[in-house]
Tab-separated table of C-alpha atoms and ligand atoms in Angstrom:
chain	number	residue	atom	x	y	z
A	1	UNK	CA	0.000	0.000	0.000
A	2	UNK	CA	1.126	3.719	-0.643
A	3	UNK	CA	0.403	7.044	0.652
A	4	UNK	CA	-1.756	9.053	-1.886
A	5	UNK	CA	-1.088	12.156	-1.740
A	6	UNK	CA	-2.414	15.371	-3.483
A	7	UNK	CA	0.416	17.360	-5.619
A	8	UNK	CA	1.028	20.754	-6.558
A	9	UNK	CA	1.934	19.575	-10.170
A	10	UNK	CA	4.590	23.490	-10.459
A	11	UNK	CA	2.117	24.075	-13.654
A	12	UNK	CA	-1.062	25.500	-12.404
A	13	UNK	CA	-2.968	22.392	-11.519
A	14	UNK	CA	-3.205	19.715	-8.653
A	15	UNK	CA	-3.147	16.047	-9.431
A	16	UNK	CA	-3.338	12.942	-7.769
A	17	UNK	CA	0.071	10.982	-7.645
A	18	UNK	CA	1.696	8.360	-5.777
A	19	UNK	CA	3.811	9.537	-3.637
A	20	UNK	CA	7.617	8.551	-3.164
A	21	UNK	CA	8.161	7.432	0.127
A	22	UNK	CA	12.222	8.124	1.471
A	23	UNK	CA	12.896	6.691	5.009
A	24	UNK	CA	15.967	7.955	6.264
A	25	UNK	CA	18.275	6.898	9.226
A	26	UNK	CA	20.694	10.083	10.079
A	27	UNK	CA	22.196	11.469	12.988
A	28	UNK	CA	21.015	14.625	14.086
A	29	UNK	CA	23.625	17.229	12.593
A	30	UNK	CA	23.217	15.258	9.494
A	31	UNK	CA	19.526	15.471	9.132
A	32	UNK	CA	19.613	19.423	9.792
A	33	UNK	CA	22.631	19.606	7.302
A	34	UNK	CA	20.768	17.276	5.000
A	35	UNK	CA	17.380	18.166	5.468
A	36	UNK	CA	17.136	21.700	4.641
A	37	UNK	CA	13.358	22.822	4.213
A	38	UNK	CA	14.115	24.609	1.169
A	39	UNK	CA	14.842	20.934	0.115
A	40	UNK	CA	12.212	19.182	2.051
A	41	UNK	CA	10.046	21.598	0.302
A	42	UNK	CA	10.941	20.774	-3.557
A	43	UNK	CA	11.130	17.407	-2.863
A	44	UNK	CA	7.071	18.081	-1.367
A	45	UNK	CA	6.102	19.577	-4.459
A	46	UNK	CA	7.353	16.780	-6.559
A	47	UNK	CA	5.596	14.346	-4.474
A	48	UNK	CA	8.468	12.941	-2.197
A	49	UNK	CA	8.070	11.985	1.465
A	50	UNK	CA	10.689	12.015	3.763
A	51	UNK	CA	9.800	9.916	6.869
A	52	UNK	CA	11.999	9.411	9.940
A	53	UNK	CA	12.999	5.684	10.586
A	54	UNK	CA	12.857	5.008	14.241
A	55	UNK	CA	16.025	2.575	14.962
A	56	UNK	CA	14.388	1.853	18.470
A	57	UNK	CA	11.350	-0.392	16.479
A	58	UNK	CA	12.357	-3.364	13.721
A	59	UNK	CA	12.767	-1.469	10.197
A	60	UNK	CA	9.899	-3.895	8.767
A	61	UNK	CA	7.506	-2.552	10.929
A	62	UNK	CA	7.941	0.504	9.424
A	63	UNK	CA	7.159	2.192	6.348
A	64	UNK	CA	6.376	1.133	3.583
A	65	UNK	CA	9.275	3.201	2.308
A	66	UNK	CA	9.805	2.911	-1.637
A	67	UNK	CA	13.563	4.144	-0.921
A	68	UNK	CA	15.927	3.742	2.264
A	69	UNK	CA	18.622	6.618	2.783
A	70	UNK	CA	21.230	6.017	5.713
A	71	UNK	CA	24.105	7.193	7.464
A	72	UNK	CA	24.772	5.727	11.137
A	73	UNK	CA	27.322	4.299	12.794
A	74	UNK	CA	28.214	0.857	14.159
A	75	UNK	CA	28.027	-3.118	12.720
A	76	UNK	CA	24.124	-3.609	14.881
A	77	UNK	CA	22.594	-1.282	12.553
A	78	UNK	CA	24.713	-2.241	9.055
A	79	UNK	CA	23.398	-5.823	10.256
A	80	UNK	CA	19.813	-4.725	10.259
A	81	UNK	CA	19.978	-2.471	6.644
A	82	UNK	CA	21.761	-5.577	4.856
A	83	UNK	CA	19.325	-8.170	6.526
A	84	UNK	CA	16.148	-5.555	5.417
A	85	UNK	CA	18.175	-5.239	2.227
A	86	UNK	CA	17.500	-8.905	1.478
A	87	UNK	CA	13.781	-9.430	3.109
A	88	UNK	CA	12.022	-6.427	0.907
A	89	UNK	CA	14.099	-6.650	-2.808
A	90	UNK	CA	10.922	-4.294	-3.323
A	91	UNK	CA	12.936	-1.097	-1.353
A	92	UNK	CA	15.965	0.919	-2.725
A	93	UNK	CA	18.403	0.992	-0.150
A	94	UNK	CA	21.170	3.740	-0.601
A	95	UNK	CA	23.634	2.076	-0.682
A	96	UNK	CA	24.519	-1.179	0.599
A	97	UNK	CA	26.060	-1.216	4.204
A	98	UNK	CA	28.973	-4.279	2.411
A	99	UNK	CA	30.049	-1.108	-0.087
A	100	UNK	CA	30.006	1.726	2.423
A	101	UNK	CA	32.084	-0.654	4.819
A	102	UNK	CA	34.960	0.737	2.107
A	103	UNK	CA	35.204	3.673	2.577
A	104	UNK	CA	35.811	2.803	6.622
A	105	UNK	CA	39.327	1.837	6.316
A	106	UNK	CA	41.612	4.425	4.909
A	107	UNK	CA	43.544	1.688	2.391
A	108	UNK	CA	40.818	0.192	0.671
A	109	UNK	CA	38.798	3.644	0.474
A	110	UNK	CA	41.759	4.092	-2.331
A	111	UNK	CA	42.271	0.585	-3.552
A	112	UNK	CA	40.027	1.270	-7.097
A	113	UNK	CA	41.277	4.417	-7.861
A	114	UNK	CA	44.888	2.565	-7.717
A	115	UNK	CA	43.039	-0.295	-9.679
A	116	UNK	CA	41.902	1.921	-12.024
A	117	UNK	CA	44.798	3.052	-13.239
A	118	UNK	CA	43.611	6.689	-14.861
A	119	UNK	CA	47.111	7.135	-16.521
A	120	UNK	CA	46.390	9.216	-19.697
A	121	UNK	CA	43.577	10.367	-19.834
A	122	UNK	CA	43.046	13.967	-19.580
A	123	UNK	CA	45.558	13.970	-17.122
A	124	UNK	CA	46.587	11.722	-14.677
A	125	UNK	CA	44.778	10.476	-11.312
A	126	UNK	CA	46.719	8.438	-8.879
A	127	UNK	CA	46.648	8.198	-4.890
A	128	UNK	CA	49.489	9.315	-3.024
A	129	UNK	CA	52.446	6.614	-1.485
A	130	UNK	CA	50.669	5.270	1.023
A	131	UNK	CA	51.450	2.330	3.846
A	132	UNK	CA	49.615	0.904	6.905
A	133	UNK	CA	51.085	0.657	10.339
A	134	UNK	CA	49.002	-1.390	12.406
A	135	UNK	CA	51.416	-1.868	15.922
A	136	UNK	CA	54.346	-0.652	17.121
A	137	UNK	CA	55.113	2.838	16.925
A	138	UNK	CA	58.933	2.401	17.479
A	139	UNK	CA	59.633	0.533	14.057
A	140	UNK	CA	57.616	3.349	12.068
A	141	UNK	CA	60.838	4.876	10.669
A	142	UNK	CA	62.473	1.990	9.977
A	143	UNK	CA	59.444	0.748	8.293
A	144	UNK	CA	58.594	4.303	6.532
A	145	UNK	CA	61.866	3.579	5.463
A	146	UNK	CA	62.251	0.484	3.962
A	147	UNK	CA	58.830	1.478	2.128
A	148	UNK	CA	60.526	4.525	0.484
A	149	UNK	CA	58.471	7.174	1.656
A	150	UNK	CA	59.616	10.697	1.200
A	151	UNK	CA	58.752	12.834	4.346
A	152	UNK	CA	56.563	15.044	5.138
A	153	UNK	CA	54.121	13.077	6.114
A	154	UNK	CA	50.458	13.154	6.565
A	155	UNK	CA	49.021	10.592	9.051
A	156	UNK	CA	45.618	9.356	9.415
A	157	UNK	CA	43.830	6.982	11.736
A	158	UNK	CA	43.090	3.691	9.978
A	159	UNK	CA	39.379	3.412	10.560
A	160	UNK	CA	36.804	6.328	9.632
A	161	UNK	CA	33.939	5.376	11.876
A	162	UNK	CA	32.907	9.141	12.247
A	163	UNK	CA	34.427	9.862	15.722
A	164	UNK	CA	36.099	13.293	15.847
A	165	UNK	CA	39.240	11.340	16.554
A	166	UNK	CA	38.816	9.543	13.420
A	167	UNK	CA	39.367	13.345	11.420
A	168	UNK	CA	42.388	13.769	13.287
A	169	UNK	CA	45.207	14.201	11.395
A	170	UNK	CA	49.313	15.085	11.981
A	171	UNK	CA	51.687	16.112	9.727
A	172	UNK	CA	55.279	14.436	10.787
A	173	UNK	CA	58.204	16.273	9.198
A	174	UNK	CA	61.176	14.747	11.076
A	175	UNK	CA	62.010	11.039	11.302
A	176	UNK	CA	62.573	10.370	15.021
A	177	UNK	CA	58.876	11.755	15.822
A	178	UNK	CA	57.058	9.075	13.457
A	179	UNK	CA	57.290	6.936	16.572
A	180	UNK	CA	55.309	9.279	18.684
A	181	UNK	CA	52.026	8.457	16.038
A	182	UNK	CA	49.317	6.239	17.347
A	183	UNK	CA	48.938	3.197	15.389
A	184	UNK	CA	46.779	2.016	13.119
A	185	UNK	CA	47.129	4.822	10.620
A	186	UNK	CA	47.681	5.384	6.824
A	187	UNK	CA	51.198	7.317	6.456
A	188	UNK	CA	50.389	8.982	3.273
A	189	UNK	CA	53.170	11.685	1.164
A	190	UNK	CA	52.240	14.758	1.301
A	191	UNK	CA	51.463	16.271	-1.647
A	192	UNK	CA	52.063	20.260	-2.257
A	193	UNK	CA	48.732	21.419	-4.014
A	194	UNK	CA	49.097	24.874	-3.622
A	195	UNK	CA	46.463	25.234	-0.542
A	196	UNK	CA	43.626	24.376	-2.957
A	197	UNK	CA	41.311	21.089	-3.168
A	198	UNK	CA	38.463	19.808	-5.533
A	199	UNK	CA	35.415	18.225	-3.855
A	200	UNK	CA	33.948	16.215	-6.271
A	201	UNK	CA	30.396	14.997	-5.239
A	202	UNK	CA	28.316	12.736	-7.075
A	203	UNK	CA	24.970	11.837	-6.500
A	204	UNK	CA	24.028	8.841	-8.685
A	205	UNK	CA	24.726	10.238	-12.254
A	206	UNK	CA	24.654	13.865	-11.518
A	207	UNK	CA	28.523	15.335	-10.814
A	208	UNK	CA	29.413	18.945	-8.975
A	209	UNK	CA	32.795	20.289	-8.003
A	210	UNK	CA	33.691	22.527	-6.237
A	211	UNK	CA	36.840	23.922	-4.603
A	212	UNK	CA	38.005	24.619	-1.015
A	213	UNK	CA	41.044	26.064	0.196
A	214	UNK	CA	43.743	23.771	1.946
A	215	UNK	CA	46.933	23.267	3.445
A	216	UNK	CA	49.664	25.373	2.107
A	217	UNK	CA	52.688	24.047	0.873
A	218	UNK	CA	55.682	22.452	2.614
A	219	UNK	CA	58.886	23.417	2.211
A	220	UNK	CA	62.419	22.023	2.530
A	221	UNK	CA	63.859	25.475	4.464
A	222	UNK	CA	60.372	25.302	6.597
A	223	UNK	CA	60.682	21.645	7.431
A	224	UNK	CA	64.181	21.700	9.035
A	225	UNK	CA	63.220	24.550	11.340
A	226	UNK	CA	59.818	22.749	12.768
A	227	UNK	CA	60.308	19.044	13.491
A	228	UNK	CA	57.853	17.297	14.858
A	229	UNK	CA	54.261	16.190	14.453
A	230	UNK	CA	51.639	19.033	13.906
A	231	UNK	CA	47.968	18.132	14.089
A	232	UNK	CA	46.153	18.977	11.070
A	233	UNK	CA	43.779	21.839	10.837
A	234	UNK	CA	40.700	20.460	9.196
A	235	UNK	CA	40.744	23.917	6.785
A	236	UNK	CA	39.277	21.557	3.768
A	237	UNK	CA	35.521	20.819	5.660
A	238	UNK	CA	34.569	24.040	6.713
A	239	UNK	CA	31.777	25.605	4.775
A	240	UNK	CA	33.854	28.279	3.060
A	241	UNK	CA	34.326	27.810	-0.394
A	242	UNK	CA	37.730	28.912	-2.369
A	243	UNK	CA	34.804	29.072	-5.497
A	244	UNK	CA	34.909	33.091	-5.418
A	245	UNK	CA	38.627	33.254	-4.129
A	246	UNK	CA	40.626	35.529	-6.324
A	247	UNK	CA	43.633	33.152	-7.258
A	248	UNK	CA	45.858	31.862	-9.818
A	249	UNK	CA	43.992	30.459	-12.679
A	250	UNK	CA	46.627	27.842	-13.290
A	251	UNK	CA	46.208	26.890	-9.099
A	252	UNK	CA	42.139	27.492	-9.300
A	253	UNK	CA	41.283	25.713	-13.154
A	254	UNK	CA	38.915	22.913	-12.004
A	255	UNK	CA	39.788	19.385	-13.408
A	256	UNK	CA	39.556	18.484	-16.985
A	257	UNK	CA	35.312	17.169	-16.972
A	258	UNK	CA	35.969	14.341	-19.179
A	259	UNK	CA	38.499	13.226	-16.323
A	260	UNK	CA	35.889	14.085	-13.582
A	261	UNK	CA	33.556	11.935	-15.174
A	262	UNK	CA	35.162	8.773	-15.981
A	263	UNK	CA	36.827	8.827	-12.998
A	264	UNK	CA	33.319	9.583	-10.977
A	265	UNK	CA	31.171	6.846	-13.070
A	266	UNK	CA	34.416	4.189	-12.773
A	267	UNK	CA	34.491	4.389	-8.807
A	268	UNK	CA	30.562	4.853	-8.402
A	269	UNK	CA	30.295	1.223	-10.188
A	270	UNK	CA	33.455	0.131	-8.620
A	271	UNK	CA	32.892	0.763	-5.346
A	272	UNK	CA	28.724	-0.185	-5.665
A	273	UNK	CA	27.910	3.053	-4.128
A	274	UNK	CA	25.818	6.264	-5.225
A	275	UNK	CA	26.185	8.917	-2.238
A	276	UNK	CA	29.879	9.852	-1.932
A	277	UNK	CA	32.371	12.520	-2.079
A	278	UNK	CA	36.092	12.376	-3.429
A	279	UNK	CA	38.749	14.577	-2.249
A	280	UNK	CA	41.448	15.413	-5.365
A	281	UNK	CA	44.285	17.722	-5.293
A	282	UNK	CA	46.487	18.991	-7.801
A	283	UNK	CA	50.564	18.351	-7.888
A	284	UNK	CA	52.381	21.601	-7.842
A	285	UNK	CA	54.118	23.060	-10.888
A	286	UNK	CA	51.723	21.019	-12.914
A	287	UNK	CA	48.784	21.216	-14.783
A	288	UNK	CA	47.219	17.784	-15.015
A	289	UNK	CA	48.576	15.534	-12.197
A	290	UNK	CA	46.323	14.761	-9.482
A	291	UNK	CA	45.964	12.662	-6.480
A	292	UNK	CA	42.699	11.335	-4.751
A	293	UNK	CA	43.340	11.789	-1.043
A	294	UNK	CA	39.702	10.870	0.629
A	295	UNK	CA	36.416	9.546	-0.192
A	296	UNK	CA	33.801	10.102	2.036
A	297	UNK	CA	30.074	8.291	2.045
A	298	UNK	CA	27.092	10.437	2.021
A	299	UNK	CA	29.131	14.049	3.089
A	300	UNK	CA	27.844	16.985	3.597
A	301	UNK	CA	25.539	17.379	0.516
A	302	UNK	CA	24.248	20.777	2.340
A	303	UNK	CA	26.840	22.546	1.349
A	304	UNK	CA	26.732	21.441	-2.378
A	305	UNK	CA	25.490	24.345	-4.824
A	306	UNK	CA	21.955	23.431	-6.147
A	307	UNK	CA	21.967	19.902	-3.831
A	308	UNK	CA	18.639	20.712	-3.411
A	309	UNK	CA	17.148	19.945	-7.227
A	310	UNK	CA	20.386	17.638	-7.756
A	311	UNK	CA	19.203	15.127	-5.048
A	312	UNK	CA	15.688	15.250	-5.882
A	313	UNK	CA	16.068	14.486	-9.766
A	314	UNK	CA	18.345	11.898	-8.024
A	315	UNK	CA	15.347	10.261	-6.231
A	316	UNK	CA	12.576	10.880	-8.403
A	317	UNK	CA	14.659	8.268	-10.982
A	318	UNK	CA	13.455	5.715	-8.045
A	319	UNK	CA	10.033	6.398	-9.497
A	320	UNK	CA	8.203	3.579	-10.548
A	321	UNK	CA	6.571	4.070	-14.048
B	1	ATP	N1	48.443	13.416	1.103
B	1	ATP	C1	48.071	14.671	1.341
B	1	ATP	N2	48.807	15.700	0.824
B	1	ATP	C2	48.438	16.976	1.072
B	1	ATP	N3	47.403	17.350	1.826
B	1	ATP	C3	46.645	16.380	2.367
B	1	ATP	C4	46.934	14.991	2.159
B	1	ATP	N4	46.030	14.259	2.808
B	1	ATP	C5	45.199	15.131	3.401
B	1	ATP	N5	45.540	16.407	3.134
B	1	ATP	C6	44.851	17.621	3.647
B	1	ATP	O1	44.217	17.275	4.854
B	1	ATP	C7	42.808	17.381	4.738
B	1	ATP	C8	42.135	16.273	5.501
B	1	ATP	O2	42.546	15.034	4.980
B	1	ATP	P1	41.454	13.917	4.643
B	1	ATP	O3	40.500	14.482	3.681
B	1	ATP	O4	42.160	12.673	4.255
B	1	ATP	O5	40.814	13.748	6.097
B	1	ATP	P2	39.333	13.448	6.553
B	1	ATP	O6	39.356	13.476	8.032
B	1	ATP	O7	38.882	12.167	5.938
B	1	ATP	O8	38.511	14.671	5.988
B	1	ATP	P3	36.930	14.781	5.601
B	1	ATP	O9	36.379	15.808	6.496
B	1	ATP	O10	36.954	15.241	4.153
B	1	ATP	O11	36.342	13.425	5.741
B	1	ATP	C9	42.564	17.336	3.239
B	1	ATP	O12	41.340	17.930	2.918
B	1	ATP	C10	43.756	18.126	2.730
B	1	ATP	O13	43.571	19.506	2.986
B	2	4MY	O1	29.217	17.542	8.451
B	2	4MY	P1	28.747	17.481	7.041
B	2	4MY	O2	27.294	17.134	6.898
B	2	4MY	O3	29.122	18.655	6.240
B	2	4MY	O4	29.484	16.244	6.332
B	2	4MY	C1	30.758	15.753	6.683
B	2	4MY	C2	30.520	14.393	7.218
B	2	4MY	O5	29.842	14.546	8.476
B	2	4MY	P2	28.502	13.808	8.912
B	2	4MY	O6	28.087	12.838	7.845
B	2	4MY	O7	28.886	13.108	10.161
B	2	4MY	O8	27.501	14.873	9.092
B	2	4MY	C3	31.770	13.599	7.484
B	2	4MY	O9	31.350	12.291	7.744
B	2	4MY	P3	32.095	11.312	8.733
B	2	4MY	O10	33.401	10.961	8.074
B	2	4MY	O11	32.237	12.064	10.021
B	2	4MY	O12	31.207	10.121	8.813
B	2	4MY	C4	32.678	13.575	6.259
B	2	4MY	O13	32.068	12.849	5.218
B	2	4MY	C5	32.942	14.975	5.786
B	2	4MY	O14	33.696	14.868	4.633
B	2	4MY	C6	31.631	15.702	5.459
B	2	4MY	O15	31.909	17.029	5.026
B	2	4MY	P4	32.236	17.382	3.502
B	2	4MY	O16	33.400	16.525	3.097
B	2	4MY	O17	31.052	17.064	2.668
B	2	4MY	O18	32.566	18.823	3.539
B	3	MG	MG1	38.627	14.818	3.209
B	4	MG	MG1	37.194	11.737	4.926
């Protein structure tokens, strides 16, 4: 059974239409970032529901939802989506908990962009040199080492599970402090980008990008005078967008689109997933090297120009004929 509803049609009239009905599972801050009632309000007029799923009460109670949207932490409630997932075939679930789990472990949130080997084509997209340490802070340099990693170095916590101490970041420029890091982390290279970086965010088909300012560059001379590790500030996720910046066009020119697009429609069927968010960055000094640095499942689509009419074409493609 589904909820009839009566529709402003945008053209003058009113008409009776089924009515698309989204569940969604989100935090809090997520639902006010996501649920903006400028959106909530499109989405009304084209005859989309947005209903809150209670996680206190079993998911099949609920509903009946036409598409499932979801962003919460832990394995209990990745159990219950997948196990919903394969009891009502009927429901859309965006996405599958098996190809988030991905993007939870900083290696093999990179793995298919290694695999997919953009080389030459419109430029080339690679991820930075990159090893996992998962014990034993004292052999890090040895091991950083024998890996032939150049320092600086940017280290991350292994596992994204959302915490705040899963964002937090250090930049090690001297060898003897890699053993004060916390294992398991990602050492990556950093990569001087010229304190700019290109959010790509696709939902389903549809493609923005935008840019944000970042970390500036490192240099030999300012290296040797600060060793240590530095926490990172997290410049890159706040809401202020390097879009209207006045800066060099060679440092500010957005990715070739061709590039954007085969490497956004490669990793959306690659990694099975439809809500997501890459981080790229540019290499210094050149025009069309860059380096995918984070991916990120269902971000922070508020702050997306036009996310608004973007995610509802998105859903209304759920619509059954
Ligand atoms: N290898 C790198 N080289 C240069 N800068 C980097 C590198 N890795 C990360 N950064 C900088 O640090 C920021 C945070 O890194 P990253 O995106 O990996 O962390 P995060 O906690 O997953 O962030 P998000 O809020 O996007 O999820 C980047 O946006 C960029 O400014
Ligand atoms: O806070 P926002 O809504 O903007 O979204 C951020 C999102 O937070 P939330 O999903 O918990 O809300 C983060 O998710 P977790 O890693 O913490 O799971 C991460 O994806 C950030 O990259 C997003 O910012 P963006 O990259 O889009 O700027
Ligand atoms: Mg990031
Ligand atoms: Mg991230």
């Amino acid at each position: 059974m589904r909820i009839k509803g009566k529709n402003f049609d945008g053209e003058g009239g009113e008409e009776e239409e089924q009515k698309l009905v989204v569940g969604y599972a989100l935090t809090l801050k997520k639902k006010k970032s996501f649920l903006q009632p400028e959106f909530e309000r499109l989405a009304c007029k084209k005859g989309i529901l947005f209903v809150a799923i209670d996680v206190n009460l079993p998911l099949s109670d609920q509903g009946p939802f036409d598409i499932i949207l979801h962003k919460l932490l832990g394995k209990e409630w990745s159990d219950i989506v997948e196990d919903y997932r394969q009891t009502h075939p009927e429901v859309t679930v965006i996405d599958p908990p098996y190809a988030i789990q991905q993007l939870h472990n900083r290696q093999s949130m990179l793995q298919d962009v290694v695999d997919l080997n953009l080389s030459d084509f419109h430029g080339r997209v690679g991820v930075p040199k990159q090893m996992v340490i998962m014990k034993d802070p004292l052999s890090i340099p040895d091991e950083v080492a024998k890996a032939g990693l150049k320092l600086p170095l940017v280290a991350k916590p292994l596992v994204v599970d959302g915490s705040a101490k899963s964002h937090e970041l250090f930049l090690a420029c001297d060898w003897s402090s890699l053993s004060e890091l916390e294992p398991p982390l990602v050492l990556q290279e950093f990569v001087n980008h010229d304190g700019i970086l290109f959010k790509i965010y696709i939902v389903g088909d549809a493609i923005k990008v935008v840019r944000r300012f970042s970390l500036a560059n490192v240099n030999k001379c300012r290296r040797a005078k600060v060793p240590g590790i530095f926490p990172f500030p997290r410049v890159s996720s706040a809401a202020a967008s390097a879009d209207d910046a006045d800066l060099d066009p060679r440092i500010a020119e957005l990715p070739p689109k061709p590039l954007l697009e085969r490497l956004s429609k490669e990793l959306r069927h690659r990694l099975g997933l439809r809500l997501f968010n890459i981080d790229m960055i540019r290499e210094h000094g050149t025009r069309d090297i860059f380096y995918v640095i984070d991916i990120n499942y269902f971000p922070g689509y508020g702050k997306m120009p036009d996310y608004e009419v973007i995610f509802t074409d998105f859903l209304l493609t759920f619509k059954k004929k």
